[in-house]
């Protein structure tokens, strides 16, 4: 089946100007000023007038199976549904377990990722949870990476947090080493997605590994780097040396009052310091819990993260901070695709997957979402629902 998006302003994420974009099955097969087809060819035309075309968004930290549980069993957050993802323009997710690696496990995470893939989007997963030893699918990090296509790394592994297993230098270095070699042998990049807590130790362990071992920094993606002012300051220093930094978009007003740096505003703060934002990704932490703790370490409140916060934050960066559109959308398109080695994702280019988002050119609101050539949302209306969505 062919689809032609006509007369649309393409951000690939670099701005290509007004183009026609032809989709054949699940791939982008041509981008040109004007594409003419024989009149007898069956084709679906999508009018892109007054719209911007972005690559489908990549959210590389989503609790697709649910997360949480920090306040007992009733606080385990529910599984994500397809449209929780697609209504946010997201067409690729990397699923992660989280605090609880006991009542949730890798077999269920893989099954959920397979289910979402059957429903139309692209999914990957991390092996493990907050804890060490890492609870893998095959009993080995290296085997998981080599044998399971969907596994792109380890995570989210918690450090500098009261919920972490308190890994030592040797333990974390071994995990990174296994990730590196497993990824090399399977043609992947191999990412250790590190959950950062509020401890003042911050990136100490990661920096020590980069300094004392041969493991390159490209394997580490520390996340939640905007969760407090000192960790955000640290992220500026780490990013200026070429380290990857991930900022979390799901939040609640109380967290911002307590000093969390709103994800949307991080780009302006980085650019003001002259830091190259190609090392930055945004992720939603979607469907994870957003627990608050009192001074005694007891959970005092809990909310659920939303995947839709991902693009909302990028939109805020464009609208409120006047960040360049290409630069802003790169943190949820081309940057994660490059950092995670997702070769067919993240750019509007001939031969790449037809994952595309059309937005209104003035409000930047999502209008149409296409995942692997299939229209998931059209004219702001959901066209494809998840199996159990009504
Ligand atoms: Zn986390």
PDB file of C-alpha atoms in Angstrom, residues 68-366:
ATOM      1  CA  UNK A  68       6.401   1.232  41.022  1.00  0.00           C
ATOM      2  CA  UNK A  69       5.238  -0.673  44.069  1.00  0.00           C
ATOM      3  CA  UNK A  70       7.186   1.527  46.477  1.00  0.00           C
ATOM      4  CA  UNK A  71       4.069   1.845  48.676  1.00  0.00           C
ATOM      5  CA  UNK A  72       3.093  -1.829  48.684  1.00  0.00           C
ATOM      6  CA  UNK A  73       1.296  -4.005  46.151  1.00  0.00           C
ATOM      7  CA  UNK A  74      -1.594  -1.617  45.484  1.00  0.00           C
ATOM      8  CA  UNK A  75       0.925   0.953  44.208  1.00  0.00           C
ATOM      9  CA  UNK A  76       2.190  -1.293  41.397  1.00  0.00           C
ATOM     10  CA  UNK A  77       1.341   0.808  38.334  1.00  0.00           C
ATOM     11  CA  UNK A  78      -0.714  -0.774  35.516  1.00  0.00           C
ATOM     12  CA  UNK A  79       0.580  -1.951  32.121  1.00  0.00           C
ATOM     13  CA  UNK A  80       0.675   0.610  29.353  1.00  0.00           C
ATOM     14  CA  UNK A  81      -1.870   0.578  26.511  1.00  0.00           C
ATOM     15  CA  UNK A  82      -1.027   1.213  22.864  1.00  0.00           C
ATOM     16  CA  UNK A  83      -2.710   4.623  22.632  1.00  0.00           C
ATOM     17  CA  UNK A  84      -0.974   5.841  25.834  1.00  0.00           C
ATOM     18  CA  UNK A  85       2.083   5.708  23.555  1.00  0.00           C
ATOM     19  CA  UNK A  86       0.812   6.687  20.110  1.00  0.00           C
ATOM     20  CA  UNK A  87      -1.207   9.714  21.269  1.00  0.00           C
ATOM     21  CA  UNK A  88       2.148  11.177  22.322  1.00  0.00           C
ATOM     22  CA  UNK A  89       3.554  10.725  18.802  1.00  0.00           C
ATOM     23  CA  UNK A  90       5.815   7.947  20.060  1.00  0.00           C
ATOM     24  CA  UNK A  91       6.416   5.106  17.594  1.00  0.00           C
ATOM     25  CA  UNK A  92       9.435   3.453  19.255  1.00  0.00           C
ATOM     26  CA  UNK A  93       9.859   2.614  22.934  1.00  0.00           C
ATOM     27  CA  UNK A  94      12.534   0.941  25.004  1.00  0.00           C
ATOM     28  CA  UNK A  95      10.780  -0.920  27.816  1.00  0.00           C
ATOM     29  CA  UNK A  96      12.247  -1.247  31.277  1.00  0.00           C
ATOM     30  CA  UNK A  97      11.302  -2.986  34.530  1.00  0.00           C
ATOM     31  CA  UNK A  98      12.256  -0.661  37.419  1.00  0.00           C
ATOM     32  CA  UNK A  99      12.310  -0.926  41.198  1.00  0.00           C
ATOM     33  CA  UNK A 100      10.543  -4.286  41.242  1.00  0.00           C
ATOM     34  CA  UNK A 101      12.366  -7.147  39.533  1.00  0.00           C
ATOM     35  CA  UNK A 102      10.564  -9.827  41.553  1.00  0.00           C
ATOM     36  CA  UNK A 103       6.844  -9.599  40.747  1.00  0.00           C
ATOM     37  CA  UNK A 104       7.789  -8.348  37.288  1.00  0.00           C
ATOM     38  CA  UNK A 105      10.315 -10.226  35.223  1.00  0.00           C
ATOM     39  CA  UNK A 106      12.088 -10.311  31.891  1.00  0.00           C
ATOM     40  CA  UNK A 107       9.812 -12.922  30.310  1.00  0.00           C
ATOM     41  CA  UNK A 108       6.766 -10.711  30.946  1.00  0.00           C
ATOM     42  CA  UNK A 109       8.617  -7.606  29.749  1.00  0.00           C
ATOM     43  CA  UNK A 110       9.589  -9.322  26.500  1.00  0.00           C
ATOM     44  CA  UNK A 111       6.032 -10.605  26.028  1.00  0.00           C
ATOM     45  CA  UNK A 112       4.615  -7.098  26.563  1.00  0.00           C
ATOM     46  CA  UNK A 113       7.143  -5.654  24.080  1.00  0.00           C
ATOM     47  CA  UNK A 114       6.154  -8.323  21.541  1.00  0.00           C
ATOM     48  CA  UNK A 115       2.480  -7.475  22.112  1.00  0.00           C
ATOM     49  CA  UNK A 116       2.989  -3.757  21.462  1.00  0.00           C
ATOM     50  CA  UNK A 117       4.985  -4.641  18.341  1.00  0.00           C
ATOM     51  CA  UNK A 118       2.058  -6.778  17.106  1.00  0.00           C
ATOM     52  CA  UNK A 119      -0.220  -3.795  17.748  1.00  0.00           C
ATOM     53  CA  UNK A 120       1.891  -1.664  15.404  1.00  0.00           C
ATOM     54  CA  UNK A 121       4.769   0.181  17.067  1.00  0.00           C
ATOM     55  CA  UNK A 122       8.469  -0.711  17.441  1.00  0.00           C
ATOM     56  CA  UNK A 123       9.765  -1.929  20.781  1.00  0.00           C
ATOM     57  CA  UNK A 124      13.056  -2.742  22.439  1.00  0.00           C
ATOM     58  CA  UNK A 125      13.827  -3.606  26.059  1.00  0.00           C
ATOM     59  CA  UNK A 126      16.591  -3.474  28.643  1.00  0.00           C
ATOM     60  CA  UNK A 127      17.559  -6.552  30.593  1.00  0.00           C
ATOM     61  CA  UNK A 128      17.433  -6.307  34.387  1.00  0.00           C
ATOM     62  CA  UNK A 129      15.853  -3.910  36.851  1.00  0.00           C
ATOM     63  CA  UNK A 130      17.133  -1.564  39.593  1.00  0.00           C
ATOM     64  CA  UNK A 131      18.959  -4.440  41.212  1.00  0.00           C
ATOM     65  CA  UNK A 132      22.227  -6.309  41.023  1.00  0.00           C
ATOM     66  CA  UNK A 133      22.945  -9.093  40.374  1.00  0.00           C
ATOM     67  CA  UNK A 134      21.128  -8.278  37.114  1.00  0.00           C
ATOM     68  CA  UNK A 135      18.174 -10.643  36.648  1.00  0.00           C
ATOM     69  CA  UNK A 136      18.457 -11.529  32.992  1.00  0.00           C
ATOM     70  CA  UNK A 137      16.399 -13.706  30.653  1.00  0.00           C
ATOM     71  CA  UNK A 138      19.131 -16.254  29.847  1.00  0.00           C
ATOM     72  CA  UNK A 139      21.157 -15.966  33.087  1.00  0.00           C
ATOM     73  CA  UNK A 140      23.809 -13.857  31.317  1.00  0.00           C
ATOM     74  CA  UNK A 141      23.875 -10.202  30.224  1.00  0.00           C
ATOM     75  CA  UNK A 142      26.087 -11.099  27.286  1.00  0.00           C
ATOM     76  CA  UNK A 143      23.845 -13.956  26.131  1.00  0.00           C
ATOM     77  CA  UNK A 144      20.753 -11.738  26.462  1.00  0.00           C
ATOM     78  CA  UNK A 145      22.309  -9.110  24.186  1.00  0.00           C
ATOM     79  CA  UNK A 146      23.567 -11.629  21.653  1.00  0.00           C
ATOM     80  CA  UNK A 147      20.517 -13.893  21.504  1.00  0.00           C
ATOM     81  CA  UNK A 148      17.521 -11.580  22.012  1.00  0.00           C
ATOM     82  CA  UNK A 149      17.105  -9.002  19.232  1.00  0.00           C
ATOM     83  CA  UNK A 150      14.950  -6.700  21.342  1.00  0.00           C
ATOM     84  CA  UNK A 151      17.488  -6.316  24.152  1.00  0.00           C
ATOM     85  CA  UNK A 152      19.565  -3.161  23.606  1.00  0.00           C
ATOM     86  CA  UNK A 153      21.281  -3.009  26.985  1.00  0.00           C
ATOM     87  CA  UNK A 154      20.975  -3.281  30.746  1.00  0.00           C
ATOM     88  CA  UNK A 155      18.701  -1.186  32.902  1.00  0.00           C
ATOM     89  CA  UNK A 156      17.419   0.711  34.530  1.00  0.00           C
ATOM     90  CA  UNK A 157      20.121  -0.043  37.069  1.00  0.00           C
ATOM     91  CA  UNK A 158      19.866   2.178  40.148  1.00  0.00           C
ATOM     92  CA  UNK A 159      22.837   4.026  41.631  1.00  0.00           C
ATOM     93  CA  UNK A 160      23.069   6.888  44.125  1.00  0.00           C
ATOM     94  CA  UNK A 161      19.573   6.048  45.365  1.00  0.00           C
ATOM     95  CA  UNK A 162      18.054   4.651  48.565  1.00  0.00           C
ATOM     96  CA  UNK A 163      16.329   1.993  46.434  1.00  0.00           C
ATOM     97  CA  UNK A 164      19.510   0.850  44.682  1.00  0.00           C
ATOM     98  CA  UNK A 165      21.437  -2.386  45.415  1.00  0.00           C
ATOM     99  CA  UNK A 166      24.454  -0.163  46.131  1.00  0.00           C
ATOM    100  CA  UNK A 167      26.667  -1.638  43.393  1.00  0.00           C
ATOM    101  CA  UNK A 168      30.415  -1.287  43.917  1.00  0.00           C
ATOM    102  CA  UNK A 169      32.913  -0.051  41.333  1.00  0.00           C
ATOM    103  CA  UNK A 170      33.833  -3.649  40.408  1.00  0.00           C
ATOM    104  CA  UNK A 171      30.228  -4.770  40.097  1.00  0.00           C
ATOM    105  CA  UNK A 172      29.146  -1.915  37.846  1.00  0.00           C
ATOM    106  CA  UNK A 173      32.346  -2.151  35.779  1.00  0.00           C
ATOM    107  CA  UNK A 174      31.698  -5.864  35.148  1.00  0.00           C
ATOM    108  CA  UNK A 175      28.113  -5.154  34.053  1.00  0.00           C
ATOM    109  CA  UNK A 176      29.324  -2.472  31.628  1.00  0.00           C
ATOM    110  CA  UNK A 177      32.057  -4.779  30.312  1.00  0.00           C
ATOM    111  CA  UNK A 178      29.575  -7.584  29.646  1.00  0.00           C
ATOM    112  CA  UNK A 179      27.223  -5.132  27.960  1.00  0.00           C
ATOM    113  CA  UNK A 180      30.014  -3.857  25.729  1.00  0.00           C
ATOM    114  CA  UNK A 181      31.196  -7.263  24.544  1.00  0.00           C
ATOM    115  CA  UNK A 182      27.670  -8.686  24.180  1.00  0.00           C
ATOM    116  CA  UNK A 183      26.749  -5.681  22.065  1.00  0.00           C
ATOM    117  CA  UNK A 184      29.891  -5.943  19.934  1.00  0.00           C
ATOM    118  CA  UNK A 185      29.135  -9.581  19.149  1.00  0.00           C
ATOM    119  CA  UNK A 186      25.555  -8.775  18.128  1.00  0.00           C
ATOM    120  CA  UNK A 187      26.161  -5.564  16.169  1.00  0.00           C
ATOM    121  CA  UNK A 188      24.510  -3.367  18.803  1.00  0.00           C
ATOM    122  CA  UNK A 189      25.780  -0.323  20.694  1.00  0.00           C
ATOM    123  CA  UNK A 190      25.033  -1.724  24.184  1.00  0.00           C
ATOM    124  CA  UNK A 191      23.662   0.729  26.699  1.00  0.00           C
ATOM    125  CA  UNK A 192      23.716   0.685  30.481  1.00  0.00           C
ATOM    126  CA  UNK A 193      20.711   2.803  31.398  1.00  0.00           C
ATOM    127  CA  UNK A 194      21.479   4.098  34.871  1.00  0.00           C
ATOM    128  CA  UNK A 195      18.725   5.365  37.166  1.00  0.00           C
ATOM    129  CA  UNK A 196      20.176   8.278  39.141  1.00  0.00           C
ATOM    130  CA  UNK A 197      18.799   8.944  42.616  1.00  0.00           C
ATOM    131  CA  UNK A 198      19.124  11.984  44.856  1.00  0.00           C
ATOM    132  CA  UNK A 199      22.402  10.998  46.558  1.00  0.00           C
ATOM    133  CA  UNK A 200      25.239  13.514  46.398  1.00  0.00           C
ATOM    134  CA  UNK A 201      27.464  10.705  45.104  1.00  0.00           C
ATOM    135  CA  UNK A 202      25.765  11.358  41.758  1.00  0.00           C
ATOM    136  CA  UNK A 203      27.897  10.078  38.818  1.00  0.00           C
ATOM    137  CA  UNK A 204      30.918   9.095  40.961  1.00  0.00           C
ATOM    138  CA  UNK A 205      30.793   5.393  40.046  1.00  0.00           C
ATOM    139  CA  UNK A 206      30.297   5.983  36.328  1.00  0.00           C
ATOM    140  CA  UNK A 207      33.072   8.569  36.165  1.00  0.00           C
ATOM    141  CA  UNK A 208      35.419   6.243  38.025  1.00  0.00           C
ATOM    142  CA  UNK A 209      34.739   3.454  35.506  1.00  0.00           C
ATOM    143  CA  UNK A 210      35.327   5.774  32.555  1.00  0.00           C
ATOM    144  CA  UNK A 211      38.565   6.967  34.147  1.00  0.00           C
ATOM    145  CA  UNK A 212      40.007   3.677  35.393  1.00  0.00           C
ATOM    146  CA  UNK A 213      38.869   1.103  32.813  1.00  0.00           C
ATOM    147  CA  UNK A 214      38.947   0.857  29.015  1.00  0.00           C
ATOM    148  CA  UNK A 215      35.125   0.996  28.800  1.00  0.00           C
ATOM    149  CA  UNK A 216      34.075   3.999  26.678  1.00  0.00           C
ATOM    150  CA  UNK A 217      31.548   6.461  28.062  1.00  0.00           C
ATOM    151  CA  UNK A 218      29.211   5.834  25.086  1.00  0.00           C
ATOM    152  CA  UNK A 219      27.814   2.800  26.937  1.00  0.00           C
ATOM    153  CA  UNK A 220      26.350   4.843  29.796  1.00  0.00           C
ATOM    154  CA  UNK A 221      23.069   6.746  29.641  1.00  0.00           C
ATOM    155  CA  UNK A 222      22.374   8.189  33.098  1.00  0.00           C
ATOM    156  CA  UNK A 223      18.709   9.108  33.410  1.00  0.00           C
ATOM    157  CA  UNK A 224      16.657  11.458  35.650  1.00  0.00           C
ATOM    158  CA  UNK A 225      19.572  13.950  35.424  1.00  0.00           C
ATOM    159  CA  UNK A 226      17.145  16.856  36.000  1.00  0.00           C
ATOM    160  CA  UNK A 227      15.672  15.458  39.234  1.00  0.00           C
ATOM    161  CA  UNK A 228      17.381  18.057  41.481  1.00  0.00           C
ATOM    162  CA  UNK A 229      19.527  21.179  41.016  1.00  0.00           C
ATOM    163  CA  UNK A 230      22.891  19.585  41.905  1.00  0.00           C
ATOM    164  CA  UNK A 231      22.410  16.566  39.634  1.00  0.00           C
ATOM    165  CA  UNK A 232      21.406  18.915  36.825  1.00  0.00           C
ATOM    166  CA  UNK A 233      24.571  21.003  37.423  1.00  0.00           C
ATOM    167  CA  UNK A 234      26.553  17.764  37.238  1.00  0.00           C
ATOM    168  CA  UNK A 235      24.817  16.884  33.959  1.00  0.00           C
ATOM    169  CA  UNK A 236      26.117  20.119  32.414  1.00  0.00           C
ATOM    170  CA  UNK A 237      29.676  19.212  33.339  1.00  0.00           C
ATOM    171  CA  UNK A 238      29.288  15.591  32.181  1.00  0.00           C
ATOM    172  CA  UNK A 239      27.619  16.598  28.881  1.00  0.00           C
ATOM    173  CA  UNK A 240      30.296  19.206  28.176  1.00  0.00           C
ATOM    174  CA  UNK A 241      32.825  16.335  28.223  1.00  0.00           C
ATOM    175  CA  UNK A 242      30.740  14.370  25.714  1.00  0.00           C
ATOM    176  CA  UNK A 243      28.839  12.133  28.165  1.00  0.00           C
ATOM    177  CA  UNK A 244      25.248  11.265  27.328  1.00  0.00           C
ATOM    178  CA  UNK A 245      22.600  12.780  29.578  1.00  0.00           C
ATOM    179  CA  UNK A 246      18.929  11.871  29.729  1.00  0.00           C
ATOM    180  CA  UNK A 247      16.286  14.161  31.190  1.00  0.00           C
ATOM    181  CA  UNK A 248      12.946  12.809  32.442  1.00  0.00           C
ATOM    182  CA  UNK A 249       9.786  14.553  31.263  1.00  0.00           C
ATOM    183  CA  UNK A 250       7.132  12.993  33.553  1.00  0.00           C
ATOM    184  CA  UNK A 251       6.717  15.084  36.659  1.00  0.00           C
ATOM    185  CA  UNK A 252       4.258  16.589  39.138  1.00  0.00           C
ATOM    186  CA  UNK A 253       4.128  20.255  40.275  1.00  0.00           C
ATOM    187  CA  UNK A 254       5.475  19.307  43.729  1.00  0.00           C
ATOM    188  CA  UNK A 255       8.703  17.886  42.243  1.00  0.00           C
ATOM    189  CA  UNK A 256       9.287  21.151  40.355  1.00  0.00           C
ATOM    190  CA  UNK A 257       8.627  23.140  43.580  1.00  0.00           C
ATOM    191  CA  UNK A 258      11.184  20.929  45.312  1.00  0.00           C
ATOM    192  CA  UNK A 259      13.862  21.815  42.769  1.00  0.00           C
ATOM    193  CA  UNK A 260      13.489  19.455  39.810  1.00  0.00           C
ATOM    194  CA  UNK A 261      14.544  21.240  36.606  1.00  0.00           C
ATOM    195  CA  UNK A 262      11.650  21.011  34.112  1.00  0.00           C
ATOM    196  CA  UNK A 263      12.892  18.863  31.216  1.00  0.00           C
ATOM    197  CA  UNK A 264      11.803  21.397  28.599  1.00  0.00           C
ATOM    198  CA  UNK A 265      14.034  24.073  30.142  1.00  0.00           C
ATOM    199  CA  UNK A 266      17.219  21.935  30.161  1.00  0.00           C
ATOM    200  CA  UNK A 267      17.941  22.632  26.498  1.00  0.00           C
ATOM    201  CA  UNK A 268      18.041  26.387  27.000  1.00  0.00           C
ATOM    202  CA  UNK A 269      20.299  26.004  30.050  1.00  0.00           C
ATOM    203  CA  UNK A 270      22.683  23.736  28.091  1.00  0.00           C
ATOM    204  CA  UNK A 271      22.753  26.030  25.071  1.00  0.00           C
ATOM    205  CA  UNK A 272      23.368  29.097  27.286  1.00  0.00           C
ATOM    206  CA  UNK A 273      26.554  27.339  28.423  1.00  0.00           C
ATOM    207  CA  UNK A 274      27.531  26.514  24.831  1.00  0.00           C
ATOM    208  CA  UNK A 275      27.064  22.759  25.347  1.00  0.00           C
ATOM    209  CA  UNK A 276      26.426  20.609  22.267  1.00  0.00           C
ATOM    210  CA  UNK A 277      22.932  19.099  22.737  1.00  0.00           C
ATOM    211  CA  UNK A 278      23.597  16.095  20.454  1.00  0.00           C
ATOM    212  CA  UNK A 279      24.429  14.155  23.665  1.00  0.00           C
ATOM    213  CA  UNK A 280      20.971  14.846  25.117  1.00  0.00           C
ATOM    214  CA  UNK A 281      17.912  12.627  25.116  1.00  0.00           C
ATOM    215  CA  UNK A 282      14.529  13.128  26.741  1.00  0.00           C
ATOM    216  CA  UNK A 283      12.545  10.141  28.015  1.00  0.00           C
ATOM    217  CA  UNK A 284       9.132  10.054  29.649  1.00  0.00           C
ATOM    218  CA  UNK A 285       9.624   7.385  32.363  1.00  0.00           C
ATOM    219  CA  UNK A 286       6.071   6.675  31.217  1.00  0.00           C
ATOM    220  CA  UNK A 287       3.863   4.347  33.278  1.00  0.00           C
ATOM    221  CA  UNK A 288       6.480   4.360  36.023  1.00  0.00           C
ATOM    222  CA  UNK A 289       5.574   5.517  39.488  1.00  0.00           C
ATOM    223  CA  UNK A 290       6.356   9.034  40.643  1.00  0.00           C
ATOM    224  CA  UNK A 291       6.656   8.426  44.377  1.00  0.00           C
ATOM    225  CA  UNK A 292       7.355  11.128  46.919  1.00  0.00           C
ATOM    226  CA  UNK A 293       9.075  10.272  50.243  1.00  0.00           C
ATOM    227  CA  UNK A 294       8.961  12.086  53.571  1.00  0.00           C
ATOM    228  CA  UNK A 295      12.033  12.874  55.695  1.00  0.00           C
ATOM    229  CA  UNK A 296      11.900   9.381  57.254  1.00  0.00           C
ATOM    230  CA  UNK A 297      12.036   7.686  53.845  1.00  0.00           C
ATOM    231  CA  UNK A 298       8.359   6.700  53.915  1.00  0.00           C
ATOM    232  CA  UNK A 299       6.363   7.007  50.725  1.00  0.00           C
ATOM    233  CA  UNK A 300       3.971   9.925  51.076  1.00  0.00           C
ATOM    234  CA  UNK A 301       2.381  10.139  47.602  1.00  0.00           C
ATOM    235  CA  UNK A 302       2.385   8.359  44.235  1.00  0.00           C
ATOM    236  CA  UNK A 303       1.510   9.271  40.642  1.00  0.00           C
ATOM    237  CA  UNK A 304       1.977   7.574  37.267  1.00  0.00           C
ATOM    238  CA  UNK A 305       4.259   8.956  34.530  1.00  0.00           C
ATOM    239  CA  UNK A 306       2.873   9.658  31.067  1.00  0.00           C
ATOM    240  CA  UNK A 307       4.461   9.038  27.666  1.00  0.00           C
ATOM    241  CA  UNK A 308       2.614  12.106  26.331  1.00  0.00           C
ATOM    242  CA  UNK A 309       4.862  14.261  28.547  1.00  0.00           C
ATOM    243  CA  UNK A 310       7.734  13.485  26.144  1.00  0.00           C
ATOM    244  CA  UNK A 311       6.554  15.600  23.214  1.00  0.00           C
ATOM    245  CA  UNK A 312       4.800  18.076  25.539  1.00  0.00           C
ATOM    246  CA  UNK A 313       8.243  18.925  26.927  1.00  0.00           C
ATOM    247  CA  UNK A 314       9.772  19.290  23.463  1.00  0.00           C
ATOM    248  CA  UNK A 315       6.839  21.494  22.444  1.00  0.00           C
ATOM    249  CA  UNK A 316       7.381  23.641  25.560  1.00  0.00           C
ATOM    250  CA  UNK A 317      11.073  23.992  24.652  1.00  0.00           C
ATOM    251  CA  UNK A 318      10.039  25.275  21.209  1.00  0.00           C
ATOM    252  CA  UNK A 319       7.209  27.537  22.401  1.00  0.00           C
ATOM    253  CA  UNK A 320       8.344  28.788  25.831  1.00  0.00           C
ATOM    254  CA  UNK A 321      12.127  28.835  25.365  1.00  0.00           C
ATOM    255  CA  UNK A 322      12.130  29.435  21.583  1.00  0.00           C
ATOM    256  CA  UNK A 323      14.498  26.542  20.961  1.00  0.00           C
ATOM    257  CA  UNK A 324      15.148  25.775  17.294  1.00  0.00           C
ATOM    258  CA  UNK A 325      12.640  23.112  16.130  1.00  0.00           C
ATOM    259  CA  UNK A 326      15.266  20.782  14.611  1.00  0.00           C
ATOM    260  CA  UNK A 327      17.406  20.926  17.703  1.00  0.00           C
ATOM    261  CA  UNK A 328      14.463  20.367  20.034  1.00  0.00           C
ATOM    262  CA  UNK A 329      12.982  17.364  18.215  1.00  0.00           C
ATOM    263  CA  UNK A 330      16.455  15.780  17.857  1.00  0.00           C
ATOM    264  CA  UNK A 331      16.368  14.833  21.569  1.00  0.00           C
ATOM    265  CA  UNK A 332      13.459  12.440  20.877  1.00  0.00           C
ATOM    266  CA  UNK A 333      14.391  11.396  17.307  1.00  0.00           C
ATOM    267  CA  UNK A 334      17.894  11.417  15.802  1.00  0.00           C
ATOM    268  CA  UNK A 335      19.811  11.607  19.103  1.00  0.00           C
ATOM    269  CA  UNK A 336      18.313   8.460  20.685  1.00  0.00           C
ATOM    270  CA  UNK A 337      18.465   6.627  17.319  1.00  0.00           C
ATOM    271  CA  UNK A 338      22.215   7.328  17.095  1.00  0.00           C
ATOM    272  CA  UNK A 339      22.982   6.773  20.779  1.00  0.00           C
ATOM    273  CA  UNK A 340      21.092   3.439  20.920  1.00  0.00           C
ATOM    274  CA  UNK A 341      22.135   2.316  17.413  1.00  0.00           C
ATOM    275  CA  UNK A 342      18.576   2.128  16.034  1.00  0.00           C
ATOM    276  CA  UNK A 343      19.646   2.312  12.399  1.00  0.00           C
ATOM    277  CA  UNK A 344      16.230   2.501  10.728  1.00  0.00           C
ATOM    278  CA  UNK A 345      14.825   5.087  13.150  1.00  0.00           C
ATOM    279  CA  UNK A 346      15.076   8.755  14.065  1.00  0.00           C
ATOM    280  CA  UNK A 347      15.367  10.509  10.695  1.00  0.00           C
ATOM    281  CA  UNK A 348      13.149  11.201   7.693  1.00  0.00           C
ATOM    282  CA  UNK A 349      15.273   9.648   4.987  1.00  0.00           C
ATOM    283  CA  UNK A 350      14.748   7.352   2.047  1.00  0.00           C
ATOM    284  CA  UNK A 351      14.931   3.729   3.249  1.00  0.00           C
ATOM    285  CA  UNK A 352      14.181   4.472   6.907  1.00  0.00           C
ATOM    286  CA  UNK A 353      11.081   3.125   8.633  1.00  0.00           C
ATOM    287  CA  UNK A 354       7.919   5.096   7.888  1.00  0.00           C
ATOM    288  CA  UNK A 355       7.518   6.343  11.471  1.00  0.00           C
ATOM    289  CA  UNK A 356       6.180   9.860  11.124  1.00  0.00           C
ATOM    290  CA  UNK A 357       4.357  12.562  13.068  1.00  0.00           C
ATOM    291  CA  UNK A 358       2.444  15.440  11.489  1.00  0.00           C
ATOM    292  CA  UNK A 359       1.870  18.491  13.691  1.00  0.00           C
ATOM    293  CA  UNK A 360       0.060  21.788  13.140  1.00  0.00           C
ATOM    294  CA  UNK A 361       2.563  24.441  12.082  1.00  0.00           C
ATOM    295  CA  UNK A 362       1.423  27.084  14.585  1.00  0.00           C
ATOM    296  CA  UNK A 363       0.106  25.170  17.621  1.00  0.00           C
ATOM    297  CA  UNK A 364       2.581  22.245  17.176  1.00  0.00           C
ATOM    298  CA  UNK A 365      -0.250  19.938  18.226  1.00  0.00           C
ATOM    299  CA  UNK A 366      -0.052  16.334  17.035  1.00  0.00           C
TER     300      UNK A 366
END
